[in-house]
Short mmCIF file of C-alpha atoms in Angstrom, two decimals:
data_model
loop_
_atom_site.label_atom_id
_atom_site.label_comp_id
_atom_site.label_asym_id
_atom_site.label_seq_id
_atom_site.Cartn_x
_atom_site.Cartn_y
_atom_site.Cartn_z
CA UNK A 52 -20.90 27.57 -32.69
CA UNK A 53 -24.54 29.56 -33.41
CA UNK A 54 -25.80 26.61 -35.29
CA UNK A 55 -29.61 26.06 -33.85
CA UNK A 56 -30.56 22.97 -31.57
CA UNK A 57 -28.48 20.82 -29.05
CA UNK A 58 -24.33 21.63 -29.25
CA UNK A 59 -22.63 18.83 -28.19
CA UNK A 60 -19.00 19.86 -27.00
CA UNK A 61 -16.11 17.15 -26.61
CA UNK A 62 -13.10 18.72 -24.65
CA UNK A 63 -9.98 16.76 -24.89
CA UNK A 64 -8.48 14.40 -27.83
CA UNK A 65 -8.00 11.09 -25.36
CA UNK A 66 -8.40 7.70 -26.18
CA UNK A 67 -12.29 7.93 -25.45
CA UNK A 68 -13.12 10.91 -27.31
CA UNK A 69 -11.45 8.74 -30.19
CA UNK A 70 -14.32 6.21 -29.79
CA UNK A 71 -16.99 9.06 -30.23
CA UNK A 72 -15.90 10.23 -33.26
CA UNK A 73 -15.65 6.65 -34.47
CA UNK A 74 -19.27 6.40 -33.65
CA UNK A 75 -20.27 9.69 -35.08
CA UNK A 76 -18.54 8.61 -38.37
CA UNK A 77 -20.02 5.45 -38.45
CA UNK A 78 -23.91 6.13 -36.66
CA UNK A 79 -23.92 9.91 -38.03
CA UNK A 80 -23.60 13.12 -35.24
CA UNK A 81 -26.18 12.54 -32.45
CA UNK A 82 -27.14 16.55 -32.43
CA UNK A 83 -27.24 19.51 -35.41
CA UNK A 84 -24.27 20.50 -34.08
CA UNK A 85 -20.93 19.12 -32.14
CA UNK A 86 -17.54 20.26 -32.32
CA UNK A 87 -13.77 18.99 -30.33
CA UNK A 88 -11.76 21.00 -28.30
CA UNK A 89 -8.23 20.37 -28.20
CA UNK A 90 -4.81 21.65 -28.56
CA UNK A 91 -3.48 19.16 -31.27
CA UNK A 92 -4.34 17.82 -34.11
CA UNK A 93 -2.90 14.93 -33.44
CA UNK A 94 -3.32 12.12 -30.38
CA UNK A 95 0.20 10.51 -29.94
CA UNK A 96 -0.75 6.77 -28.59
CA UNK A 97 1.75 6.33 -25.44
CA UNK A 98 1.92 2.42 -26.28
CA UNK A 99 4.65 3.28 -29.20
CA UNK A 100 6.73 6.17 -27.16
CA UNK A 101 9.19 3.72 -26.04
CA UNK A 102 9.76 1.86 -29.68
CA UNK A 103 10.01 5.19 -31.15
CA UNK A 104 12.96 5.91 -28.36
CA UNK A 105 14.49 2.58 -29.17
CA UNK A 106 14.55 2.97 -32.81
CA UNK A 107 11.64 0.73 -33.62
CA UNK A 108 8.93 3.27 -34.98
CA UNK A 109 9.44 6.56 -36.38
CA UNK A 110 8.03 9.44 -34.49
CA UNK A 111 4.83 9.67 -36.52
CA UNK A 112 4.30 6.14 -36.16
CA UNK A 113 1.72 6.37 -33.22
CA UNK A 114 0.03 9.74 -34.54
CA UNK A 115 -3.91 9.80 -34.88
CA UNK A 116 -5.30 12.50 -37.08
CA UNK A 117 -7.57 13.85 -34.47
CA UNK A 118 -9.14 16.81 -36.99
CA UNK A 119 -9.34 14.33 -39.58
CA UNK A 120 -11.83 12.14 -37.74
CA UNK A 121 -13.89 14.74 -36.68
CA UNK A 122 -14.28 16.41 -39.98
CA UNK A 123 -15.27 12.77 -41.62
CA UNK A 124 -17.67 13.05 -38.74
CA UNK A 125 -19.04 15.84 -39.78
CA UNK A 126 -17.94 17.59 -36.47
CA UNK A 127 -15.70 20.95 -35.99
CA UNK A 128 -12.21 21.23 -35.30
CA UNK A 129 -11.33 24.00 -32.79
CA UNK A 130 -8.18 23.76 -32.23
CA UNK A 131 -7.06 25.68 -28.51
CA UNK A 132 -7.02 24.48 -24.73
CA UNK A 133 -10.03 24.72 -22.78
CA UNK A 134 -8.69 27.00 -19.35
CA UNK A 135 -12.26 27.24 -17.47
CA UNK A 136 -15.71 26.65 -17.54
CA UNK A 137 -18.81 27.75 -16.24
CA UNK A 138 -21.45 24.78 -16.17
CA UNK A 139 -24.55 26.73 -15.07
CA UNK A 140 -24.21 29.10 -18.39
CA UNK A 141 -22.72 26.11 -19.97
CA UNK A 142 -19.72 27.72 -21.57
CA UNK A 143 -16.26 27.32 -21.90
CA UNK A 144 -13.03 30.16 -22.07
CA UNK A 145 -10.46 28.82 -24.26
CA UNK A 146 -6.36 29.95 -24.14
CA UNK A 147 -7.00 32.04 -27.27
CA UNK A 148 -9.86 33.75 -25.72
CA UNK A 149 -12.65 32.17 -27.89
CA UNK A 150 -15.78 31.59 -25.37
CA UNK A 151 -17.67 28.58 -26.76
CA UNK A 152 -21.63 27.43 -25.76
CA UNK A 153 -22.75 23.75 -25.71
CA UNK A 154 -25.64 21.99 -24.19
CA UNK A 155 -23.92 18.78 -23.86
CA UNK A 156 -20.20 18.01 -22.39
CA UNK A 157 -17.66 15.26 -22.20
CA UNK A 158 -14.45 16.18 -21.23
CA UNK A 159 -11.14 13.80 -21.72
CA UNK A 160 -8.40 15.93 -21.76
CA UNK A 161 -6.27 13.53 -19.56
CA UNK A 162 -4.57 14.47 -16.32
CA UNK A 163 -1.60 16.71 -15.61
CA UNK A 164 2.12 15.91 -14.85
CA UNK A 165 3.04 15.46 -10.77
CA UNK A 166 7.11 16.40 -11.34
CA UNK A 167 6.50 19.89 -10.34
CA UNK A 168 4.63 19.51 -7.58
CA UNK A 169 6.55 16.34 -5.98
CA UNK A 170 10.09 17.39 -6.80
CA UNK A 171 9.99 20.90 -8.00
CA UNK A 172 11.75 22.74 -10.45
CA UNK A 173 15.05 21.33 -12.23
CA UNK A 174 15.86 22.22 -15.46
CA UNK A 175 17.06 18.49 -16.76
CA UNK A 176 13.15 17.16 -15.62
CA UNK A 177 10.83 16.03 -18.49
CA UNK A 178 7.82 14.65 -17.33
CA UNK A 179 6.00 12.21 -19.22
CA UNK A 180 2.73 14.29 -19.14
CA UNK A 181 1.70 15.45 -21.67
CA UNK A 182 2.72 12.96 -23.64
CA UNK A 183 3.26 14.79 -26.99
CA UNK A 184 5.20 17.52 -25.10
CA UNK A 185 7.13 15.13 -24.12
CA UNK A 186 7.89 13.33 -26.99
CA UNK A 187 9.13 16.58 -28.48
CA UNK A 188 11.33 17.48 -25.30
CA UNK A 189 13.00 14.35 -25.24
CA UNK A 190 13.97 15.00 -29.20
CA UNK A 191 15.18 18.80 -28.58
CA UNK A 192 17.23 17.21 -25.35
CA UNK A 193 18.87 14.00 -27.43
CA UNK A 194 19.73 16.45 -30.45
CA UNK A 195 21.69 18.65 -27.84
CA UNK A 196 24.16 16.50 -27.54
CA UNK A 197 25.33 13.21 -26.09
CA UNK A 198 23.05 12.13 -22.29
CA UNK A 199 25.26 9.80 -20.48
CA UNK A 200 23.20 9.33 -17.51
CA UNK A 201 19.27 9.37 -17.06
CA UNK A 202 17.28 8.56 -13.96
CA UNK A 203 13.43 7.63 -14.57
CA UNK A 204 11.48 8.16 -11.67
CA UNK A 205 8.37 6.16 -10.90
CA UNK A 206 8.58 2.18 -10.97
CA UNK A 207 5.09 1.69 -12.59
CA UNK A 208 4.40 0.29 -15.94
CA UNK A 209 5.13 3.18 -17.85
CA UNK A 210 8.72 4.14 -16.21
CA UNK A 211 9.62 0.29 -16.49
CA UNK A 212 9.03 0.91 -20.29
CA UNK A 213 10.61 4.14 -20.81
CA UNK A 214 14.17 2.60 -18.56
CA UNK A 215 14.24 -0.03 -21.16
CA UNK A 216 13.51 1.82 -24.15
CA UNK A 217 16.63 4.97 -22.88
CA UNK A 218 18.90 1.80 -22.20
CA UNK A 219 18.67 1.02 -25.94
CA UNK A 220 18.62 4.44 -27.79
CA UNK A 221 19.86 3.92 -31.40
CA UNK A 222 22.90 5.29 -31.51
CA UNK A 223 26.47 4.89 -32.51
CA UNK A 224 28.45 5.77 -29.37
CA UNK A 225 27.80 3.32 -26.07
CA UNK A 226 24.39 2.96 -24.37
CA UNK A 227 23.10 5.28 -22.03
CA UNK A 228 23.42 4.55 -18.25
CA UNK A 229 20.21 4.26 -16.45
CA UNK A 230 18.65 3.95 -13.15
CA UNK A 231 15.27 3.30 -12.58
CA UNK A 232 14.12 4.82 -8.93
CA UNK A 233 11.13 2.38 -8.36
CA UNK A 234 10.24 4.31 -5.17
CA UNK A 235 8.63 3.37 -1.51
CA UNK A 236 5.40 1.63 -3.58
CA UNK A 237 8.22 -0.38 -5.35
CA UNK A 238 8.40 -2.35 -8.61
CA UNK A 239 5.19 -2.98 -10.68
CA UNK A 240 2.98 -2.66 -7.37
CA UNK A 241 -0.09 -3.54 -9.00
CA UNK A 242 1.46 -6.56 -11.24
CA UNK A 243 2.07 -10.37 -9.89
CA UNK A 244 5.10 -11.68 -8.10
CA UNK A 245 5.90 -13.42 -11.60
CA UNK A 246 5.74 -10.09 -13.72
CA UNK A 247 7.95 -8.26 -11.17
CA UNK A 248 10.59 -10.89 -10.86
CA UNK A 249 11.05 -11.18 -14.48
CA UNK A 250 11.44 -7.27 -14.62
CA UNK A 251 13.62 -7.07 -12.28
CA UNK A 252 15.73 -9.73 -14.07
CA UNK A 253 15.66 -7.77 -17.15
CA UNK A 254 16.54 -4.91 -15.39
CA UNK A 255 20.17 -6.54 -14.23
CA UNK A 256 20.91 -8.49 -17.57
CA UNK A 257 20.44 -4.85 -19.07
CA UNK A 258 22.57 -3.45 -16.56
CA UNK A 259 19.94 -1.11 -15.38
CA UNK A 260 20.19 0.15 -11.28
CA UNK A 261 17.51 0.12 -9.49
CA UNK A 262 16.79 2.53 -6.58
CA UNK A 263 14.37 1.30 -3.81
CA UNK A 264 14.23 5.04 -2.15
CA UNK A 265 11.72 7.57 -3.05
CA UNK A 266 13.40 10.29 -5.05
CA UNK A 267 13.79 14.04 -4.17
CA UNK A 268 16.03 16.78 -4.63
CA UNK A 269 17.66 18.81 -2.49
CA UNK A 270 20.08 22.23 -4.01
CA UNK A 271 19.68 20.84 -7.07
CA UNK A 272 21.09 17.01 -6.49
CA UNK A 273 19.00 14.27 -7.25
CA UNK A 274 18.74 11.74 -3.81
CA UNK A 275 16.80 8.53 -3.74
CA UNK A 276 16.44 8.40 0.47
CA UNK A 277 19.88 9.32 1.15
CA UNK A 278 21.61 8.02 -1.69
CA UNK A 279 23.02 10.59 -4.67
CA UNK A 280 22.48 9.53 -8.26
CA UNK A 281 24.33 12.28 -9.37
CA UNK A 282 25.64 12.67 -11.82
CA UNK A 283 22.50 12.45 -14.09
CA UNK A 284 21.98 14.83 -17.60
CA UNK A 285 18.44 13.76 -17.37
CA UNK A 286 15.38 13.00 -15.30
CA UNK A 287 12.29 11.13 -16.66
CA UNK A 288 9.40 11.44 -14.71
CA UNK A 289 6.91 9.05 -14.86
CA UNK A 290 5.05 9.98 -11.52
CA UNK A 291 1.27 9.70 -12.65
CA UNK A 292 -1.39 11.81 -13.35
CA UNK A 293 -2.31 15.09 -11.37
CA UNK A 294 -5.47 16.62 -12.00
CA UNK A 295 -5.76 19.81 -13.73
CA UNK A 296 -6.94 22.84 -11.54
CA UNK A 297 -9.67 24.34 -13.66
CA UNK A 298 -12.01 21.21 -13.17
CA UNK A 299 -12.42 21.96 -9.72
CA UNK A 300 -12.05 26.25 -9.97
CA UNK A 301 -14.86 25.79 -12.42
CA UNK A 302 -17.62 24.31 -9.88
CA UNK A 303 -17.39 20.85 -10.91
CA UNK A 304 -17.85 18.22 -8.21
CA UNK A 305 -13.97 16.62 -8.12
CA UNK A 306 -12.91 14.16 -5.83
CA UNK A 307 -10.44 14.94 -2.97
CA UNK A 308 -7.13 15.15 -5.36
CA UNK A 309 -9.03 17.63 -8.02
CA UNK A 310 -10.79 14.82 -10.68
CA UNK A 311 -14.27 15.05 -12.26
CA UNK A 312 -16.33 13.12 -9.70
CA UNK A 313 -18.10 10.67 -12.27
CA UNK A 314 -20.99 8.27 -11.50
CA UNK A 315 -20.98 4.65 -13.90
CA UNK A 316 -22.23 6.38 -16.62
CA UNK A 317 -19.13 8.81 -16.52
CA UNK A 318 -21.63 11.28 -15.65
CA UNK A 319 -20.84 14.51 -13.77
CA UNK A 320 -22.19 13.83 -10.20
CA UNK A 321 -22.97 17.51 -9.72
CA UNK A 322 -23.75 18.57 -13.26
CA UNK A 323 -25.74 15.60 -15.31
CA UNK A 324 -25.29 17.11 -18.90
CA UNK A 325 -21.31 16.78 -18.54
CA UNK A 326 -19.49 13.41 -18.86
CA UNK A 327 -15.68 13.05 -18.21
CA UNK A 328 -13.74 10.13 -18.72
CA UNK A 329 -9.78 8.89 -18.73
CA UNK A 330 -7.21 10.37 -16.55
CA UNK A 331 -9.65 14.10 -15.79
CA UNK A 332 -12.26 11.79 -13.94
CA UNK A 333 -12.92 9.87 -11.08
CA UNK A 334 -15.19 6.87 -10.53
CA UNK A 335 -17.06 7.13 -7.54
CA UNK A 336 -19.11 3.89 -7.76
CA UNK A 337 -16.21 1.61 -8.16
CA UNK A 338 -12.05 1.77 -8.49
CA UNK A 339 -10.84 2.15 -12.12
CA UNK A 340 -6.97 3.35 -12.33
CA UNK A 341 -5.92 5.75 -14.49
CA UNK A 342 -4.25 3.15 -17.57
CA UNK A 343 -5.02 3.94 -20.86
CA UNK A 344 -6.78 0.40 -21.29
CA UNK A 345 -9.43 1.38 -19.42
CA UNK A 346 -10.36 4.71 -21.18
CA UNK A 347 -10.32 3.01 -24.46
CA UNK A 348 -12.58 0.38 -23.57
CA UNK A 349 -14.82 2.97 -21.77
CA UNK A 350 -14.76 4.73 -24.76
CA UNK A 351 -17.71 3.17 -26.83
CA UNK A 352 -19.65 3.26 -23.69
CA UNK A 353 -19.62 6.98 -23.32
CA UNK A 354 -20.38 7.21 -26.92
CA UNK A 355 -23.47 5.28 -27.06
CA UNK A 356 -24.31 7.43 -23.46
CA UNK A 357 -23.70 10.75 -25.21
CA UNK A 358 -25.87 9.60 -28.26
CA UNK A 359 -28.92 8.84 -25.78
CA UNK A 360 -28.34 12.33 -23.54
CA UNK A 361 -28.99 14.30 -27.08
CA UNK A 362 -31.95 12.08 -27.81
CA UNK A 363 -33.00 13.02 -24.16
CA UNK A 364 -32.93 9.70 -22.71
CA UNK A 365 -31.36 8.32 -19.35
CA UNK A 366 -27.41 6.91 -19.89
CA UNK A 367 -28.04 3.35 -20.05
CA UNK A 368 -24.14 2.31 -20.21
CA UNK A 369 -21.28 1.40 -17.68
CA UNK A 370 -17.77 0.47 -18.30
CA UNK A 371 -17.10 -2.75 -16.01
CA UNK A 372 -12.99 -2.99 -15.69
CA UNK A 373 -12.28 -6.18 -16.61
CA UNK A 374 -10.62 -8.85 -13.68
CA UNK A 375 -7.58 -9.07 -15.46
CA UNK A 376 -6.19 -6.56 -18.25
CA UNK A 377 -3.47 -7.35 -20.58
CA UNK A 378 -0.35 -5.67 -20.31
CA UNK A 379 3.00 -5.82 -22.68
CA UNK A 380 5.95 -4.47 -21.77
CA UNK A 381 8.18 -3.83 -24.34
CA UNK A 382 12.01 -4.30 -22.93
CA UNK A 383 13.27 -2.63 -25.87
CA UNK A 384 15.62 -5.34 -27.31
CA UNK A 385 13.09 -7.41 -28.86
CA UNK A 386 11.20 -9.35 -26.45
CA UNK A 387 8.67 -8.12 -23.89
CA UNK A 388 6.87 -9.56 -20.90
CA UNK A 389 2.91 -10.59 -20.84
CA UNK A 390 1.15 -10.20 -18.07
CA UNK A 391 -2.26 -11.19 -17.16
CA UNK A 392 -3.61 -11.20 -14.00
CA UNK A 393 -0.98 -13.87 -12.28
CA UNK A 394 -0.22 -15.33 -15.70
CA UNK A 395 3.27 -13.82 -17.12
CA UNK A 396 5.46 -14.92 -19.85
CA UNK A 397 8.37 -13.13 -21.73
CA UNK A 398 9.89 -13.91 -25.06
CA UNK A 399 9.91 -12.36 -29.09
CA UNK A 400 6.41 -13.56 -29.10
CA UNK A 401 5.05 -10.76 -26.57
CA UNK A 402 6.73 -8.13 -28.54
CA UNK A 403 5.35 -9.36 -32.15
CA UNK A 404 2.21 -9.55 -30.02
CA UNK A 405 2.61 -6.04 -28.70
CA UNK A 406 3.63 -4.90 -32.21
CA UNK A 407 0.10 -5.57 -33.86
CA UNK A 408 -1.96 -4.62 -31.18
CA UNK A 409 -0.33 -1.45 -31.20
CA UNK A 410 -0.62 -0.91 -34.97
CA UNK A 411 -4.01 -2.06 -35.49
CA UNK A 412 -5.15 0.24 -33.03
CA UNK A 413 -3.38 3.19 -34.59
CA UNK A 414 -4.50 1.37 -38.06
CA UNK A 415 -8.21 1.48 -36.90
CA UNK A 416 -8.38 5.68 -37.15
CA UNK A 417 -6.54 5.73 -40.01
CA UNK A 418 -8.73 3.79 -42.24
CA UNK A 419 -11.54 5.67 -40.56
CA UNK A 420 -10.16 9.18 -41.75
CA UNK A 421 -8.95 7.50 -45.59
CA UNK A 422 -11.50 8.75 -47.38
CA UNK A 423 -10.75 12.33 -46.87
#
């Protein structure tokens, strides 16, 4: 990276750092020089995970060609893990040992998984963090042999989701018992009355227990309160997103749990020529969870904000989270249930609906990347 003028350096292949390299393939690069940091080539879009477990997609059916789009862009590919950073000499160690220089910094390398650090070690855990990991976990574990039981821990969106999609594995012997342990927050805490009655219905027609009682284990059984849900061959966690230590060992301003304190701009608070976005930062002007809606739509934002920054100007741009996002569910047998703020509706319709919102999206970088 010894090319002259400003560097720009994006750390992290999220859903965001998708968005620049759209705009740097459409607009041209913003500096001489700007390269991506990240351990895979490809992004794996969460959204198809579960259809991929169920037997709808295949498992390179949600795959953006990360190096692809950034060599259209005219951008370089370094593929390795960024483990610290040093933002007063503005440079960055990678896992391989390469030390890289930039002027300019966004970083969206997502959060970490929470499994170790709320329930500790078990050999049978696969959290859902990082998603491609897990994605290839979950395949080494299936092809092992037959998993009669599963537990998925965490009651949000995503472990919802995943319950359905392990009840309906393709596969010729008899489904796979499931319990979902929803935990003291409970069932789809931050969706309507509506949305969480018609999951829990689903839940029972598909035969799926539900445990109200935070999970833990204790010598190696799994409890939810006092309750054992042994015997289980595997535990899903779906538990959120941790932050990742080096953020905070590196000087950056974080927030009390370890995230990249970010202004509206998604500007570093304590360093202004670093922006961090998705699950790695926090907002400290207003609330935005951590749902990969948000860092898509913030995604343009931070492009057009990076593109001003190497120009020298002021960001001028602020992702607003919508009122009301919209959310489909997939339950795995067809249908899936729409929400939208306290609007909710299930049916074949959601899940067609799902179905091309999902594949445009992941359509969208591949016709990007075609000409190559």
């Amino acid at each position: 990276m010894d090319a002259p003028g400003p560097t720009m350096l994006l750390i992290g292949g999220g859903h965001a750092h998708l968005a620049v390299l759209a705009d740097w393939i459409r607009n041209g690069l913003p500096t001489p020089h700007a390269a991506i940091l990240t351990p895979s080539k490809h992004l794996r879009y969460s959204g198809m995970v579960p259809g991929w477990i169920s037997g709808e997609y295949s498992s390179d059916a949600g795959l953006v060609d990360v190096e692809a789009l950034a060599r259209k862009a005219g951008a370089e590919f370094i593929q390795d893990r960024c483990v610290s950073m040093d933002p007063f000499t503005n440079q960055v160690l990678t896992a391989e040992g390469r030390v890289l220089s930039f002027d300019l910094c966004s970083i969206d390398t997502g959060g970490v998984g929470r499994a170790g650090r709320i329930l500790g070690a078990d050999p049978r855990i696969l959290d859902v963090r990082p998603i491609d990991g897990f994605v290839k976990r979950l395949h080494q574990r299936l092809g092992e042999g037959r998993v009669q039981r599963i537990a998925v821990i965490g009651g949000g969106a995503g472990g919802v989701e995943l319950a359905f999609a392990l009840r309906n594995m393709r596969e010729p012997q008899a489904r796979t018992e499931v319990v979902l342990v929803e935990g003291s927050e409970g069932l789809l805490p931050s969706f309507s009355g509506r949305v969480r009655k018609l999951v829990a219905t689903e839940l029972a027609v598909q035969g799926i227990t539900i445990a109200t009682d935070g999970a833990r284990l204790v010598d190696g059984e799994l409890l939810a309160g006092d309750q054992s849900l042994e015997p289980v061959d595997m535990i899903v966690t779906t538990l959120g997103s941790a932050a990742p230590d080096w953020p905070k060992a590196s000087g950056l301003q974080t927030d009390a749990e370890g995230f990249i304190a970010v202004d509206r701009h998604q500007r570093s608070l304590s360093h202004n020529h670093i922006f961090a976005v998705g699950d790695v930062a926090s907002r400290q002007d207003t609330h935005v969870s951590r749902s990969g809606v948000h860092a898509v739509h913030a995604g343009p934002l931070l492009a057009a904000n990076l593109r001003a920054a190497c120009n020298n100007e002021g960001p001028h741009k602020s992702y607003r989270p919508r009122p009301a996002s919209l959310y489909l569910l997939s339950t795995a047998n067809g249908s899936a249930i729409a929400s939208y703020g306290p609007l909710a509706g299930q049916g074949r319709w959601a899940a067609k609906l799902k179905r091309w919102i999902d594949k445009r999206w992941v359509a969208s970088y591949a016709e990007l990347a075609r000409d190559l």
